[in-house]
Amino acid sequence: MSDERAAANARTRNRGIPDATVARLPIYLRALHTLADAGQRTVSSEELATVAGVNSAKLRKDLSHLGSYGTRGVGYDVAVLVDTISQALGLTQRWAVALVGVGNLGHALAGYAGFASRGFRIAALLDADPDRVGERLHGMVVRHIDELPAVVAEGSVSIGVIATPANAAQDVCDRLVAVGVTSILNFAPCVLSVPDNVDVRKVDLSIELQILSFHESRKAALTSLPSALSDDGEDEYDEAVGP
Amino acid sequence: MSDERAAANARTRNRGIPDATVARLPIYLRALHTLADAGQRTVSSEELATVAGVNSAKLRKDLSHLGSYGTRGVGYDVAVLVDTISQALGLTQRWAVALVGVGNLGHALAGYAGFASRGFRIAALLDADPDRVGERLHGMVVRHIDELPAVVAEGSVSIGVIATPANAAQDVCDRLVAVGVTSILNFAPCVLSVPDNVDVRKVDLSIELQILSFHESRKAALTSLPSALSDDGEDEYDEAVGP
DNA sequence: GCATGTGAATGTGTTCACAGCA
DNA sequence: TGCTGTGAACACATTCACATGC
């Protein structure tokens, strides 16, 4: 619910860029970097759309929200687009990130190259487990979660990443919010409640698998009894074997 | 583009359950398990919605797509809902998963408890690096990617997880598709092209951070120069601060 | 001539508000 | 009475198709 509020809130803060567009800008940016690395100076909406895996009308509309700088009859200047999108996403500054939870997943995240390469700097690794505190990891030392206020004071952290077990996540979240963190990326499989001014995004691996499971079982049902297609009249009378 | 096609395709296969609903079912399921573990027998849409972090109208509409079994004036039977949703998601069977890429992230994924606890079984760990082949990891031995056909033959794998570097991902994807895998979860930061009958979901950590960066920089702009609101052209002139 | 940028049309998702039923 | 289930209204997103301007 504060989830919803936060989303709605964010929406009104947006300079009017739709959420769906914002979510795609990083994809365009990645595609543009690839093109730039290959030495390409200019790109059409058609080509960029293909590389980014969307259709060209969508791409053009997305870019138009940035007040984009394409040239009719030609296309977009790759370097200009990179700048425009980076600017829009706020990537002209390096954001400091605090990573909380140095377990299985936290280890991996600490070493994830994609963080640094996209302008994010891991400012601290934190954990509640005293056994883990002091451990060296990818050139950083794990500190105790109680040091969070000090960490934030040192290098104004504005993004927190939660990679703890679910039962610790809300507590960690509250601590992050308490020290002024206003953006949180949550890997713990649970819903976090936060004030309206805090944005939370969540990544849940098992949810993604369950969504695939849904589609997979649809596909399986189709191939094993293709006649199921025909009784798809309007509602259900579906396959199943009741409980 | 095949991304779009695949989505549209999936949509028509859906028994009519909207994609947005499918994406939320796992969240409801998790919430229900929590309630069930706490011994709760019955739940209202209001309560379940709160636990799941959505609003109750949305929850009811979502459940109505399953032909749901609530009782007016009372609520939903927790156990019945768990069964109904599990059924809808195809979680009544254990899906076998092949995990390709045992680097930083792959290690973490291999040990991720959430996989097993939600009915997914890691059938194999695969990697292209000969140095990694043979390594023991969470009770499994890493095998070479060339053994993929054998792996699939052994225990019909239908879901593949790609945790390789971006430059290897498309090749791995093609191999997975070639051996009959029709659902892929991609952690590599790149767009995969696949035939229409294959579903791909992607998780990109740095994209999530970039989206947070966008919102974070909006917020920063607001607090540092609140007058920025007024030069915002036309519509917004919204909540400067609290309600 | 050709690709952008955009109104208009369509499709999807969310929310409201209440009828209908235990 | 109280809560579900849902039509109708609204909001958001995607796609189409073409006028616009280099």
XYZ file of N, CA and C in Angstrom, chain A residues 11-232:
666
model
N 5.301 9.195 -9.529
C 4.715 9.556 -10.822
C 4.530 11.069 -10.957
N 4.038 11.689 -9.912
C 3.781 13.117 -10.006
C 5.061 13.943 -9.944
N 6.129 13.307 -9.461
C 7.398 14.021 -9.360
C 8.163 13.991 -10.672
N 7.654 13.193 -11.605
C 8.416 12.700 -12.752
C 8.825 13.626 -13.877
N 8.605 14.898 -13.795
C 8.776 15.731 -14.972
C 7.883 15.196 -16.093
N 6.913 14.353 -15.710
C 5.982 13.816 -16.682
C 6.503 12.656 -17.503
N 7.669 12.120 -17.184
C 8.128 10.941 -17.920
C 7.409 9.710 -17.369
N 6.673 8.992 -18.209
C 5.928 7.824 -17.718
C 6.849 6.763 -17.127
N 6.354 6.080 -16.124
C 7.131 5.026 -15.489
C 7.631 3.985 -16.483
N 6.743 3.621 -17.395
C 7.118 2.585 -18.358
C 8.309 3.035 -19.191
N 8.322 4.302 -19.492
C 9.450 4.851 -20.249
C 10.729 4.846 -19.415
N 10.623 5.302 -18.196
C 11.789 5.325 -17.305
C 12.412 3.938 -17.205
N 11.560 2.933 -17.116
C 12.057 1.565 -16.969
C 12.809 1.096 -18.212
N 12.518 1.729 -19.343
C 13.213 1.306 -20.574
C 14.447 2.130 -20.881
N 14.548 3.303 -20.325
C 15.697 4.155 -20.645
C 17.033 3.454 -20.408
N 17.178 2.724 -19.294
C 18.458 2.038 -19.084
C 18.767 1.025 -20.189
N 17.727 0.440 -20.751
C 17.945 -0.518 -21.833
C 18.462 0.197 -23.077
N 17.867 1.332 -23.368
C 18.334 2.106 -24.510
C 19.773 2.541 -24.302
N 20.046 2.933 -23.076
C 21.386 3.412 -22.757
C 22.419 2.306 -22.992
N 22.072 1.117 -22.559
C 22.982 -0.012 -22.757
C 23.194 -0.260 -24.239
N 22.112 -0.237 -24.991
C 22.206 -0.458 -26.433
C 23.079 0.615 -27.084
N 22.890 1.845 -26.640
C 23.662 2.950 -27.215
C 25.148 2.809 -26.915
N 25.462 2.366 -25.698
C 26.865 2.158 -25.362
C 27.480 1.106 -26.265
N 26.724 0.067 -26.510
C 27.207 -0.975 -27.417
C 27.503 -0.394 -28.797
N 26.554 0.398 -29.295
C 26.742 1.002 -30.613
C 27.938 1.956 -30.619
N 28.031 2.747 -29.564
C 29.129 3.707 -29.482
C 30.468 2.984 -29.476
N 30.544 1.895 -28.703
C 31.781 1.120 -28.645
C 32.145 0.558 -30.009
N 31.115 0.285 -30.798
C 31.368 -0.236 -32.139
C 31.666 0.898 -33.114
N 31.733 2.109 -32.601
C 32.133 3.233 -33.434
C 31.014 3.899 -34.216
N 29.774 3.507 -33.912
C 28.665 4.087 -34.675
C 28.329 5.489 -34.159
N 28.154 6.438 -35.086
C 27.934 7.833 -34.713
C 26.450 8.168 -34.651
N 25.675 7.509 -35.479
C 24.279 7.868 -35.694
C 23.440 6.606 -35.733
N 22.202 6.723 -35.284
C 21.369 5.530 -35.274
C 19.912 5.906 -35.531
N 19.224 5.078 -36.299
C 17.803 5.342 -36.548
C 16.971 4.700 -35.448
N 15.744 5.160 -35.308
C 14.878 4.582 -34.274
C 14.671 3.101 -34.556
N 14.603 2.768 -35.827
C 14.400 1.385 -36.217
C 15.545 0.504 -35.712
N 16.764 0.960 -35.972
C 17.926 0.167 -35.592
C 18.091 0.073 -34.077
N 17.969 1.207 -33.422
C 18.127 1.198 -31.970
C 17.049 0.343 -31.315
N 15.847 0.439 -31.853
C 14.745 -0.347 -31.315
C 15.059 -1.838 -31.423
N 15.599 -2.233 -32.556
C 15.932 -3.639 -32.749
C 16.957 -4.102 -31.723
N 18.006 -3.319 -31.567
C 19.045 -3.682 -30.608
C 18.485 -3.744 -29.186
N 17.555 -2.839 -28.895
C 17.021 -2.784 -27.529
C 15.880 -3.769 -27.320
N 15.408 -4.386 -28.401
C 14.337 -5.364 -28.271
C 12.951 -4.763 -28.067
N 12.710 -3.585 -28.623
C 11.367 -3.003 -28.579
C 10.968 -2.594 -29.996
N 9.743 -2.055 -30.158
C 9.441 -1.605 -31.507
C 9.706 -0.119 -31.658
N 9.878 0.305 -32.885
C 10.439 1.632 -33.112
C 9.493 2.764 -32.724
N 8.193 2.530 -32.848
C 7.249 3.580 -32.449
C 7.364 3.848 -30.953
N 7.483 2.765 -30.199
C 7.606 2.904 -28.752
C 8.887 3.664 -28.399
N 9.944 3.276 -29.067
C 11.214 3.949 -28.811
C 11.102 5.447 -29.088
N 10.510 5.799 -30.212
C 10.406 7.222 -30.555
C 9.550 7.969 -29.546
N 8.457 7.341 -29.157
C 7.619 8.012 -28.166
C 8.363 8.164 -26.846
N 9.065 7.134 -26.440
C 9.847 7.220 -25.204
C 10.823 8.388 -25.274
N 11.562 8.451 -26.374
C 12.572 9.496 -26.486
C 11.930 10.877 -26.558
N 10.734 10.924 -27.130
C 10.084 12.233 -27.246
C 9.774 12.810 -25.867
N 9.615 11.946 -24.869
C 9.372 12.442 -23.520
C 10.583 13.180 -22.950
N 11.746 12.897 -23.505
C 12.955 13.593 -23.045
C 13.147 14.888 -23.821
N 12.226 15.173 -24.734
C 12.386 16.329 -25.605
C 13.525 16.073 -26.564
N 13.546 14.836 -27.011
C 14.709 14.276 -27.683
C 15.211 15.055 -28.898
N 16.454 14.791 -29.202
C 17.139 15.529 -30.238
C 17.497 14.695 -31.445
N 16.519 14.159 -32.094
C 16.780 13.433 -33.324
C 16.759 14.380 -34.510
N 17.177 13.879 -35.659
C 17.119 14.677 -36.879
C 16.287 13.943 -37.909
N 15.198 14.585 -38.350
C 14.311 13.929 -39.311
C 15.061 13.590 -40.585
N 14.771 12.432 -41.073
C 15.440 11.983 -42.288
C 16.795 11.353 -42.012
N 17.295 11.489 -40.776
C 18.629 10.983 -40.453
C 18.601 9.975 -39.308
N 18.208 10.444 -38.142
C 18.217 9.571 -36.964
C 18.726 10.333 -35.760
N 19.284 9.581 -34.808
C 19.771 10.207 -33.587
C 21.291 10.154 -33.551
N 21.884 11.175 -32.998
C 23.312 11.154 -32.747
C 23.541 10.329 -31.485
N 24.353 9.303 -31.625
C 24.541 8.359 -30.526
C 25.044 9.042 -29.255
N 26.065 9.878 -29.424
C 26.653 10.524 -28.246
C 25.658 11.454 -27.562
N 24.911 12.184 -28.372
C 23.914 13.097 -27.802
C 22.856 12.327 -27.022
N 22.406 11.230 -27.598
C 21.393 10.426 -26.916
C 21.910 9.867 -25.598
N 23.134 9.392 -25.621
C 23.723 8.869 -24.385
C 23.695 9.942 -23.306
N 24.100 11.143 -23.686
C 24.104 12.239 -22.711
C 22.695 12.559 -22.223
N 21.780 12.656 -23.167
C 20.414 13.026 -22.814
C 19.801 12.023 -21.842
N 19.973 10.742 -22.153
C 19.384 9.712 -21.304
C 20.094 9.652 -19.950
N 21.422 9.741 -19.971
C 22.165 9.713 -18.709
C 21.698 10.841 -17.805
N 21.564 11.990 -18.416
C 21.069 13.166 -17.695
C 19.692 12.898 -17.095
N 18.804 12.388 -17.929
C 17.427 12.145 -17.478
C 17.399 11.150 -16.319
N 18.274 10.181 -16.369
C 18.286 9.149 -15.329
C 19.066 9.582 -14.092
N 19.688 10.736 -14.178
C 20.453 11.204 -13.028
C 21.771 10.469 -12.883
N 22.302 9.985 -13.995
C 23.537 9.206 -13.925
C 24.768 10.066 -14.124
N 24.589 11.374 -14.099
C 25.753 12.241 -14.237
C 26.509 12.323 -12.914
N 25.863 11.874 -11.859
C 26.594 11.786 -10.603
C 26.764 10.311 -10.222
N 27.786 10.041 -9.417
C 27.973 8.672 -8.934
C 27.222 8.520 -7.629
N 26.241 7.651 -7.602
C 25.482 7.442 -6.390
C 26.214 6.458 -5.480
N 26.207 6.769 -4.205
C 26.819 5.860 -3.239
C 25.766 4.884 -2.735
N 26.133 3.615 -2.727
C 25.216 2.552 -2.354
C 25.701 1.836 -1.106
N 24.797 1.584 -0.183
C 25.143 0.743 0.966
C 24.489 -0.615 0.773
N 25.284 -1.658 0.845
C 24.780 -3.014 0.650
C 24.682 -3.719 1.994
N 23.473 -4.092 2.356
C 23.267 -4.722 3.658
C 22.941 -6.202 3.487
N 23.706 -7.044 4.145
C 23.496 -8.483 4.036
C 24.536 -9.099 3.130
N 25.528 -9.722 3.736
C 26.644 -10.235 2.943
C 26.631 -11.748 2.941
N 25.465 -12.309 2.753
C 25.339 -13.760 2.632
C 25.645 -14.165 1.218
N 25.011 -15.276 0.855
C 25.121 -15.808 -0.482
C 25.010 -14.748 -1.569
N 23.841 -14.127 -1.587
C 23.551 -13.158 -2.632
C 24.367 -11.881 -2.457
N 24.498 -11.427 -1.220
C 25.252 -10.212 -0.957
C 26.678 -10.307 -1.483
N 27.299 -11.466 -1.301
C 28.633 -11.701 -1.847
C 28.662 -11.428 -3.342
N 27.685 -12.006 -4.012
C 27.643 -11.860 -5.463
C 27.437 -10.405 -5.855
N 26.536 -9.745 -5.152
C 26.252 -8.353 -5.483
C 27.474 -7.476 -5.247
N 28.198 -7.776 -4.181
C 29.381 -6.976 -3.862
C 30.391 -7.031 -5.006
N 30.408 -8.153 -5.685
C 31.384 -8.308 -6.755
C 30.831 -8.017 -8.134
N 29.576 -7.618 -8.170
C 28.930 -7.417 -9.471
C 29.491 -6.202 -10.192
N 30.106 -6.448 -11.313
C 30.789 -5.391 -12.051
C 29.820 -4.347 -12.597
N 28.631 -4.789 -12.893
C 27.639 -3.879 -13.472
C 27.318 -2.687 -12.592
N 27.526 -2.832 -11.305
C 27.288 -1.705 -10.409
C 28.220 -0.556 -10.747
N 29.501 -0.864 -10.631
C 30.503 0.162 -10.840
C 30.437 0.724 -12.256
N 30.241 -0.155 -13.219
C 30.311 0.293 -14.603
C 29.171 1.233 -14.965
N 28.139 1.268 -14.154
C 27.025 2.159 -14.455
C 26.943 3.338 -13.498
N 28.068 3.630 -12.897
C 28.094 4.833 -12.077
C 27.621 4.670 -10.652
N 27.601 3.444 -10.172
C 27.248 3.270 -8.771
C 28.481 2.835 -7.996
N 28.607 3.366 -6.818
C 29.781 3.076 -6.011
C 29.311 2.428 -4.718
N 29.803 1.239 -4.452
C 29.436 0.622 -3.184
C 30.234 1.273 -2.076
N 29.515 2.001 -1.239
C 30.190 2.781 -0.207
C 30.440 1.947 1.037
N 29.644 0.894 1.226
C 29.831 0.078 2.411
C 29.136 -1.261 2.294
N 29.745 -2.261 2.921
C 29.105 -3.561 3.084
C 28.776 -3.715 4.558
N 27.545 -4.080 4.835
C 27.112 -4.168 6.231
C 26.444 -5.503 6.493
N 26.573 -5.975 7.733
C 25.889 -7.212 8.094
C 25.631 -7.187 9.590
N 24.641 -7.949 10.006
C 24.325 -7.992 11.438
C 25.102 -9.096 12.145
N 25.607 -10.039 11.374
C 26.292 -11.182 11.953
C 27.731 -10.812 12.331
N 28.042 -10.849 13.657
C 29.385 -10.458 14.117
C 30.478 -11.291 13.466
N 30.149 -12.545 13.114
C 31.154 -13.403 12.487
C 31.557 -12.891 11.109
N 30.659 -12.182 10.488
C 30.960 -11.700 9.143
C 31.636 -10.333 9.165
N 31.408 -9.608 10.247
C 32.008 -8.280 10.353
C 33.525 -8.415 10.355
N 34.172 -7.593 9.552
C 35.631 -7.641 9.475
C 36.124 -8.413 8.268
N 35.266 -9.246 7.735
C 35.624 -10.022 6.546
C 35.968 -9.079 5.393
N 37.028 -9.449 4.657
C 37.356 -8.661 3.460
C 36.630 -9.245 2.268
N 36.134 -8.359 1.418
C 35.314 -8.840 0.312
C 35.439 -7.844 -0.830
N 36.052 -8.318 -1.927
C 36.218 -7.431 -3.073
C 36.829 -6.086 -2.670
N 37.817 -6.184 -1.814
C 38.536 -4.972 -1.439
C 37.859 -4.103 -0.403
N 36.764 -4.602 0.162
C 36.098 -3.818 1.191
C 35.980 -4.651 2.460
N 35.843 -3.963 3.559
C 35.682 -4.665 4.821
C 34.223 -4.591 5.254
N 33.688 -5.721 5.665
C 32.303 -5.768 6.119
C 32.202 -5.115 7.500
N 31.271 -4.197 7.633
C 31.079 -3.508 8.908
C 29.755 -3.913 9.534
N 29.630 -3.615 10.813
C 28.381 -3.995 11.483
C 27.259 -3.018 11.153
N 26.075 -3.549 11.054
C 24.926 -2.739 10.680
C 24.722 -1.542 11.615
N 25.159 -1.685 12.850
C 25.022 -0.565 13.783
C 25.843 0.652 13.360
N 26.792 0.407 12.490
C 27.627 1.521 12.030
C 26.962 2.306 10.900
N 25.776 1.914 10.552
C 25.097 2.553 9.426
C 25.087 4.080 9.497
N 24.745 4.648 10.646
C 24.750 6.117 10.718
C 26.110 6.699 10.371
N 27.160 6.077 10.875
C 28.504 6.561 10.581
C 28.795 6.449 9.088
N 28.415 5.334 8.501
C 28.647 5.111 7.080
C 27.988 6.197 6.248
N 26.752 6.489 6.587
C 26.014 7.495 5.830
C 26.657 8.862 6.009
N 27.093 9.139 7.231
C 27.734 10.422 7.495
C 28.994 10.590 6.659
N 29.770 9.498 6.550
C 31.015 9.549 5.778
C 30.809 9.930 4.325
N 29.867 9.240 3.671
C 29.770 9.485 2.231
C 28.340 9.418 1.755
N 27.662 10.473 1.952
C 26.208 10.489 1.854
C 25.603 9.437 0.922
N 25.192 8.367 1.526
C 24.565 7.252 0.838
C 23.103 7.574 0.594
N 22.646 7.391 -0.633
C 21.220 7.643 -0.839
C 20.481 6.414 -1.336
N 21.235 5.370 -1.670
C 20.590 4.139 -2.112
C 21.027 2.987 -1.225
N 20.055 2.225 -0.753
C 20.370 1.055 0.044
C 19.956 -0.209 -0.682
N 20.781 -1.232 -0.602
C 20.437 -2.514 -1.200
C 20.300 -3.532 -0.077
N 19.150 -4.171 -0.008
C 18.889 -5.136 1.054
C 19.006 -6.552 0.506
N 19.981 -7.293 1.035
C 20.191 -8.665 0.586
C 20.229 -9.582 1.796
N 19.362 -9.294 2.722
C 19.272 -10.083 3.955
C 18.169 -11.125 3.816
N 18.058 -12.038 4.796
C 16.883 -12.913 4.810
C 15.621 -12.069 5.022
N 14.491 -12.627 4.630
C 13.233 -11.887 4.694
C 12.937 -11.363 6.090
N 13.237 -12.154 7.113
C 12.831 -11.743 8.452
C 13.618 -10.551 8.988
N 14.764 -10.269 8.385
C 15.542 -9.119 8.827
C 15.270 -7.883 7.979
N 14.621 -8.071 6.853
C 14.555 -7.007 5.848
C 13.834 -5.751 6.325
N 12.700 -5.915 6.993
C 11.959 -4.724 7.410
C 12.755 -3.911 8.425
N 13.439 -4.611 9.305
C 14.244 -3.898 10.299
C 15.360 -3.111 9.619
N 16.050 -3.773 8.711
C 17.119 -3.102 7.980
C 16.559 -1.916 7.214
N 15.420 -2.130 6.591
C 14.756 -1.069 5.838
C 14.487 0.136 6.737
N 13.937 -0.127 7.917
C 13.638 0.961 8.851
C 14.901 1.729 9.230
N 15.976 0.988 9.432
C 17.233 1.650 9.788
C 17.732 2.523 8.642
N 17.611 2.003 7.433
C 18.054 2.775 6.271
C 17.250 4.066 6.161
N 15.938 3.917 6.305
C 15.075 5.093 6.213
C 15.428 6.087 7.321
N 15.700 5.541 8.501
C 15.999 6.401 9.644
C 17.228 7.274 9.408
N 18.197 6.751 8.679
C 19.408 7.545 8.436
C 19.322 8.357 7.143
N 18.135 8.367 6.541
C 17.943 9.270 5.416
C 18.031 8.674 4.021
N 18.131 7.355 3.939
C 18.152 6.724 2.623
C 16.741 6.776 2.019
N 16.635 7.190 0.772
C 15.298 7.368 0.184
C 15.055 6.486 -1.033
N 16.015 5.622 -1.347
C 15.802 4.661 -2.434
C 16.332 3.315 -1.993
N 15.519 2.296 -2.153
C 15.903 0.981 -1.668
C 15.648 -0.083 -2.723
N 16.650 -0.918 -2.906
C 16.496 -2.067 -3.789
C 16.448 -3.303 -2.909
N 15.326 -3.997 -2.950
C 15.098 -5.094 -2.010
C 15.148 -6.465 -2.674
N 16.099 -7.279 -2.243
C 16.194 -8.643 -2.758
C 15.544 -9.648 -1.829
N 15.139 -9.210 -0.663
C 14.505 -10.139 0.275
C 13.069 -10.399 -0.175
N 12.632 -11.643 -0.065
C 11.294 -11.980 -0.540
C 10.219 -11.561 0.447
N 9.962 -10.279 0.530
C 8.923 -9.779 1.412
C 8.548 -8.367 1.014
N 7.402 -7.942 1.505
C 6.929 -6.588 1.219
C 7.483 -5.644 2.277
N 8.024 -4.535 1.860
C 8.547 -3.570 2.817
C 7.583 -2.406 2.947
N 7.388 -1.920 4.152
C 6.632 -0.668 4.224
C 7.547 0.486 4.545
N 7.341 1.550 3.821
C 8.203 2.720 3.904
C 7.338 3.976 3.815
N 7.877 5.104 4.252
C 7.147 6.375 4.085
C 6.986 6.699 2.601
N 6.079 7.617 2.328
C 5.770 7.957 0.937
C 6.945 8.503 0.142
N 7.879 9.118 0.826
C 8.971 9.741 0.081
C 10.092 8.768 -0.272
N 9.937 7.528 0.148
C 10.970 6.527 -0.140
C 10.508 5.611 -1.271
N 11.393 5.398 -2.239
C 11.094 4.483 -3.334
C 11.697 3.125 -3.062
N 10.907 2.102 -3.302
C 11.419 0.746 -3.155
C 11.231 0.025 -4.478
N 12.253 -0.653 -4.919
C 12.092 -1.585 -6.025
C 12.482 -2.950 -5.507
N 11.812 -3.978 -6.018
C 12.133 -5.297 -5.495
C 12.525 -6.234 -6.621
N 13.404 -7.134 -6.286
C 13.810 -8.173 -7.216
C 13.621 -9.472 -6.474
N 12.759 -10.321 -6.985
C 12.530 -11.590 -6.322
C 12.697 -12.715 -7.323
N 13.770 -13.460 -7.118
C 14.134 -14.487 -8.080
C 13.055 -15.543 -8.185
N 12.501 -15.934 -7.059
C 11.562 -17.047 -7.124
C 10.246 -16.599 -7.757
N 9.926 -15.323 -7.657
C 8.726 -14.831 -8.337
C 8.887 -14.937 -9.847
N 10.069 -14.583 -10.315
C 10.304 -14.688 -11.758
C 10.142 -16.122 -12.238
N 10.661 -17.040 -11.443
C 10.534 -18.451 -11.819
C 9.071 -18.883 -11.818
N 8.316 -18.384 -10.855
C 6.911 -18.778 -10.785
C 6.127 -18.243 -11.979
N 6.507 -17.067 -12.441
C 5.839 -16.524 -13.628
C 6.167 -17.405 -14.843
N 7.431 -17.814 -14.929
C 7.798 -18.732 -16.012
C 7.027 -20.040 -15.887
N 6.877 -20.484 -14.658
C 6.135 -21.722 -14.416
C 4.717 -21.633 -14.972
N 4.109 -20.486 -14.748
C 2.761 -20.272 -15.275
C 2.727 -20.468 -16.787
N 3.623 -19.767 -17.477
C 3.619 -19.848 -18.939
C 3.987 -21.247 -19.407
N 4.937 -21.834 -18.678
C 5.373 -23.172 -19.048
C 4.227 -24.175 -18.938
N 3.454 -24.060 -17.908
C 2.383 -25.048 -17.760
C 1.253 -24.794 -18.755
N 1.059 -23.543 -19.136
C 0.120 -23.250 -20.233
C 0.578 -23.962 -21.498
N 1.856 -23.814 -21.784
C 2.388 -24.417 -23.000
C 2.237 -25.928 -22.958
N 2.554 -26.498 -21.813
C 2.449 -27.950 -21.671
C 1.007 -28.402 -21.892
N 0.071 -27.650 -21.352
C -1.335 -28.006 -21.510
C -1.734 -27.966 -22.983
N -1.230 -26.997 -23.693
C -1.561 -26.862 -25.104
C -1.060 -28.029 -25.929
N 0.184 -28.424 -25.701
C 0.739 -29.474 -26.535
C 0.145 -30.833 -26.206
N -0.213 -31.019 -24.943
C -0.745 -32.338 -24.611
C -2.223 -32.491 -24.963
N -2.970 -31.406 -24.869
C -4.345 -31.491 -25.331
C -4.730 -30.259 -26.131
N -4.362 -30.270 -27.391
C -4.545 -29.098 -28.243
C -6.016 -28.723 -28.392
N -6.909 -29.647 -28.124
C -8.330 -29.353 -28.225
C -8.748 -28.344 -27.162
N -7.905 -28.199 -26.155
C -8.204 -27.239 -25.094
C -8.402 -25.832 -25.652
N -7.784 -25.598 -26.799
C -7.930 -24.299 -27.435
C -9.378 -23.967 -27.747
N -10.080 -24.964 -28.232
C -11.426 -24.703 -28.723
C -12.431 -24.410 -27.613
N -12.268 -25.034 -26.456
C -13.235 -24.734 -25.418
C -12.890 -23.473 -24.648
N -12.106 -22.608 -25.282
C -11.659 -21.425 -24.594
C -12.695 -20.307 -24.700
